[in-house]
Coordinates of C-alpha atoms in Angstrom, one line a residue:
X124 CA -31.9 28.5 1.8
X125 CA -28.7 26.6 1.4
X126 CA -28.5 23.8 -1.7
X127 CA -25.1 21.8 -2.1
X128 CA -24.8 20.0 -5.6
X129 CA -22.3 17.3 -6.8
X130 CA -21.2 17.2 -10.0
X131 CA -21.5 13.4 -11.2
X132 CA -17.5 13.1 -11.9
X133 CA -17.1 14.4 -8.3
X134 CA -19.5 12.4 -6.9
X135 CA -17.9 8.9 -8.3
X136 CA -14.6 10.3 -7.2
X137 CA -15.8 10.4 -3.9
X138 CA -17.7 7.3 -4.1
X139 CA -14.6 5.5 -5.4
X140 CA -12.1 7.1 -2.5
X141 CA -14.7 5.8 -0.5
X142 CA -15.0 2.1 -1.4
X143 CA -11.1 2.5 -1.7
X144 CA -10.4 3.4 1.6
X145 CA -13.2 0.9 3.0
X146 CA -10.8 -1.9 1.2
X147 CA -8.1 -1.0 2.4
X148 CA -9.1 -1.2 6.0
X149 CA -10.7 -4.7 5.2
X150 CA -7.5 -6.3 4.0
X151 CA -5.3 -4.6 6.9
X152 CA -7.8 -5.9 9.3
X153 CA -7.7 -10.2 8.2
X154 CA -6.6 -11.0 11.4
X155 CA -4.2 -14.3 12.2
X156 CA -0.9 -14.5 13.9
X157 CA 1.2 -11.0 15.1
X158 CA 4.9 -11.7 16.1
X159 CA 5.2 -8.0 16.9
X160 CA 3.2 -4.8 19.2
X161 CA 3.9 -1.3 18.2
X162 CA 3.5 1.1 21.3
X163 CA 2.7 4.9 20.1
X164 CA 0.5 7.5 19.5
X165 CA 0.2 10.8 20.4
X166 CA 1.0 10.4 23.7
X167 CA 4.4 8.6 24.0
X168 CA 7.3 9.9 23.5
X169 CA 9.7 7.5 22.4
X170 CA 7.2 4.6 20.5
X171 CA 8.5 0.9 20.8
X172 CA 7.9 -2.3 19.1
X173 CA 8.0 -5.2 21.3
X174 CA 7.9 -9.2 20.6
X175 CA 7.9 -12.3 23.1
X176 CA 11.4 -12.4 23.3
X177 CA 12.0 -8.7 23.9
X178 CA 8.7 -8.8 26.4
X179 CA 10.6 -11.7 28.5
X180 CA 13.9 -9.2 29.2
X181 CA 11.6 -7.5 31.1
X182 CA 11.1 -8.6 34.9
X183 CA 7.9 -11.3 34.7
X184 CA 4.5 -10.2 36.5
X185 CA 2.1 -13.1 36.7
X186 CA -1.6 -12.8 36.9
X187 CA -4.7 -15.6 37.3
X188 CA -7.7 -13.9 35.8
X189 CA -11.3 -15.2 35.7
X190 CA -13.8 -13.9 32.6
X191 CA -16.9 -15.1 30.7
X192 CA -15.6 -15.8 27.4
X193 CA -18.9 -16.4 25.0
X194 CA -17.4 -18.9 23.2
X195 CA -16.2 -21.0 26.0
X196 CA -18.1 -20.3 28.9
X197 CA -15.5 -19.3 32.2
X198 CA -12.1 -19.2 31.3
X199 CA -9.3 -19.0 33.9
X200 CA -5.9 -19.3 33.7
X201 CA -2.5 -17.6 35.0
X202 CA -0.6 -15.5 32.4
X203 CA 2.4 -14.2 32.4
X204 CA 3.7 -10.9 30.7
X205 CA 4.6 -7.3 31.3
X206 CA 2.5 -5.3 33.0
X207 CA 1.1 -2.6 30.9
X208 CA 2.4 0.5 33.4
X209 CA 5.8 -0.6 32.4
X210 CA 5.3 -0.7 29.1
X211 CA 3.9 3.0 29.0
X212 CA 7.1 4.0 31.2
X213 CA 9.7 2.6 29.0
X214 CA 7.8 4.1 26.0
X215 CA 7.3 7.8 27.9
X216 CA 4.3 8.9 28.3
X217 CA 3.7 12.6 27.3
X218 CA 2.2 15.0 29.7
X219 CA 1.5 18.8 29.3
X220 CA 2.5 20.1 32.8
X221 CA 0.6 23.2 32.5
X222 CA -2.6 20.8 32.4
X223 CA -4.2 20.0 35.9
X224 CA -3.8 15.5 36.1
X225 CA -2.8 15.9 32.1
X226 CA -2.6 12.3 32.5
X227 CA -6.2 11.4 33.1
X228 CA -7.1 12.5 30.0
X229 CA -5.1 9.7 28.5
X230 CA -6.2 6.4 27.2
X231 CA -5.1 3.6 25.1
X232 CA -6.4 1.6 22.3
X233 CA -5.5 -1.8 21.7
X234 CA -5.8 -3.7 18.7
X235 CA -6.1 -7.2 17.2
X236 CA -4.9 -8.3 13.8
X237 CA -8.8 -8.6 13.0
X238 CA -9.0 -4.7 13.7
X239 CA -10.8 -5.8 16.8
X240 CA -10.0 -2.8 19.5
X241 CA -10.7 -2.3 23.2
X242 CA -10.0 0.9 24.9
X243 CA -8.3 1.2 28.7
X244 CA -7.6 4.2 30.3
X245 CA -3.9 5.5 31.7
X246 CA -5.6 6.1 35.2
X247 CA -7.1 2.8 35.5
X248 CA -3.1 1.3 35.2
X249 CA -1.4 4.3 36.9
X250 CA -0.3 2.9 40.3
X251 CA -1.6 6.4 41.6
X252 CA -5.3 5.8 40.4
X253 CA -6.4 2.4 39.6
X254 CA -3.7 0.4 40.2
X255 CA -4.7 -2.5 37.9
X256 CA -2.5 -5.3 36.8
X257 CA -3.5 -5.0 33.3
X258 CA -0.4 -6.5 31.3
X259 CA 0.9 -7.8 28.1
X260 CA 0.8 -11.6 28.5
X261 CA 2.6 -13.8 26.2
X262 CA 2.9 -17.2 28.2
X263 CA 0.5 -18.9 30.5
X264 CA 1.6 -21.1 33.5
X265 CA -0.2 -24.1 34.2
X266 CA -1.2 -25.9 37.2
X267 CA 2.4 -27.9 37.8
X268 CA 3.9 -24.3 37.4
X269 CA 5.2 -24.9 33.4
X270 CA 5.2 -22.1 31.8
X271 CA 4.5 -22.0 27.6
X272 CA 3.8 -19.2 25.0
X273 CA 0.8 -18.5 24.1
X274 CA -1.4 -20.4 21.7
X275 CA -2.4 -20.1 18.0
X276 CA -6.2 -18.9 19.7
X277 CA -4.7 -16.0 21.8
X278 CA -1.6 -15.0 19.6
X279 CA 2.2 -14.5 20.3
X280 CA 0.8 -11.6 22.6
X281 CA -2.3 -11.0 24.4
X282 CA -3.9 -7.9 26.5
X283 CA -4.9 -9.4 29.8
X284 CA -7.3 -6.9 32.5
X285 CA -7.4 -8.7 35.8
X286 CA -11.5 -7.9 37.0
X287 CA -13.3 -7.4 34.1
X288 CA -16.4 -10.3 34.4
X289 CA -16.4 -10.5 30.7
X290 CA -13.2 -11.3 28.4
X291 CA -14.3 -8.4 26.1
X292 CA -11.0 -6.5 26.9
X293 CA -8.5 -9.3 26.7
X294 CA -7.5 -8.5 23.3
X295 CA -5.8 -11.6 21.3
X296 CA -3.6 -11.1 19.0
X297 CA -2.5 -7.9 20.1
X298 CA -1.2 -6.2 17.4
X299 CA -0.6 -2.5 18.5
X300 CA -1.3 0.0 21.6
X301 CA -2.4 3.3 20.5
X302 CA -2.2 6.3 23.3
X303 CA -4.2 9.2 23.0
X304 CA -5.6 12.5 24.7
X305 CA -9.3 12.8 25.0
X306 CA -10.3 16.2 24.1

């Protein structure tokens, strides 16, 4: 039979790295305003960092979504933004050509400034596949057709996913976009 033991010095070492690591998550994760969205991972090539400004160069896609929202019951407005395909294509996505629909094995993981995260995959965007308008918003248009940035609530930037009955994936205060390979 097999019997680890831990020396008491490298026990609290451990314990401490622990605790250390656990506050250093908590204080990068205190949420409020982001002025900038870091695209990487993995699976881009070239990463990019985007803002409002350098989001409206791009040409503007406008969506009206309808979700629950717990807190406020049915929300529904029109955003506009970039859609998220576009994103991924300036940024390069990287895809092992030797590997049958390498690119289905891809996904992305938003993030919040509160560390909140909500995971999409790349075939649910890819025109190919899916097809959905997911997109990073950062204005909404209102009913006379004015268009204005985002509020303090929903951050410089915002992930909107057109469909989804619940907001649970519209990620406020978008923060970064993290692409990865499933195993």
């Amino acid at each position: 039979m097999l019997f680890r033991t831990f020396s008491p010095p490298a026990l609290a070492v451990s314990l401490m790295l622990g605790v250390a690591a656990t506050a250093e998550a908590a204080s990068s994760c205190l949420g409020g305003p982001s002025t900038t969205l870091r695209l990487a991972g993995p699976a881009i090539a070239t990463p990019k960092t985007f803002t409002p400004a350098s989001l409206a160069a791009y040409p503007p896609s406008k969506v009206t979504v309808s979700y629950f929202s717990g807190a406020s019951g049915m929300v529904t407005k029109t955003f506009v933004g970039v859609p998220l395909y576009d994103l991924i294509q300036a940024a390069g996505l990287v895809v092992d050509a030797n590997r049958k629909n390498d690119k289905l094995r891809k996904y992305l993981a938003a993030t919040a400034t509160d560390c909140y995260q909500a995971i999409l995959s790349y075939a649910e965007i890819d025109p190919g596949y899916g097809g959905q308008q997911a997109m990073v918003a950062y204005a909404t248009v209102d009913a006379t057709g004015t268009q204005t940035p985002l509020d303090d609530t929903e951050g410089a930037m915002k992930l909107v996913i057109p469909g989804d009955k619940f907001g649970g994936r519209q990620v406020f205060h978008l923060e970064s976009l993290t692409a990865r390979s499933a195993p």
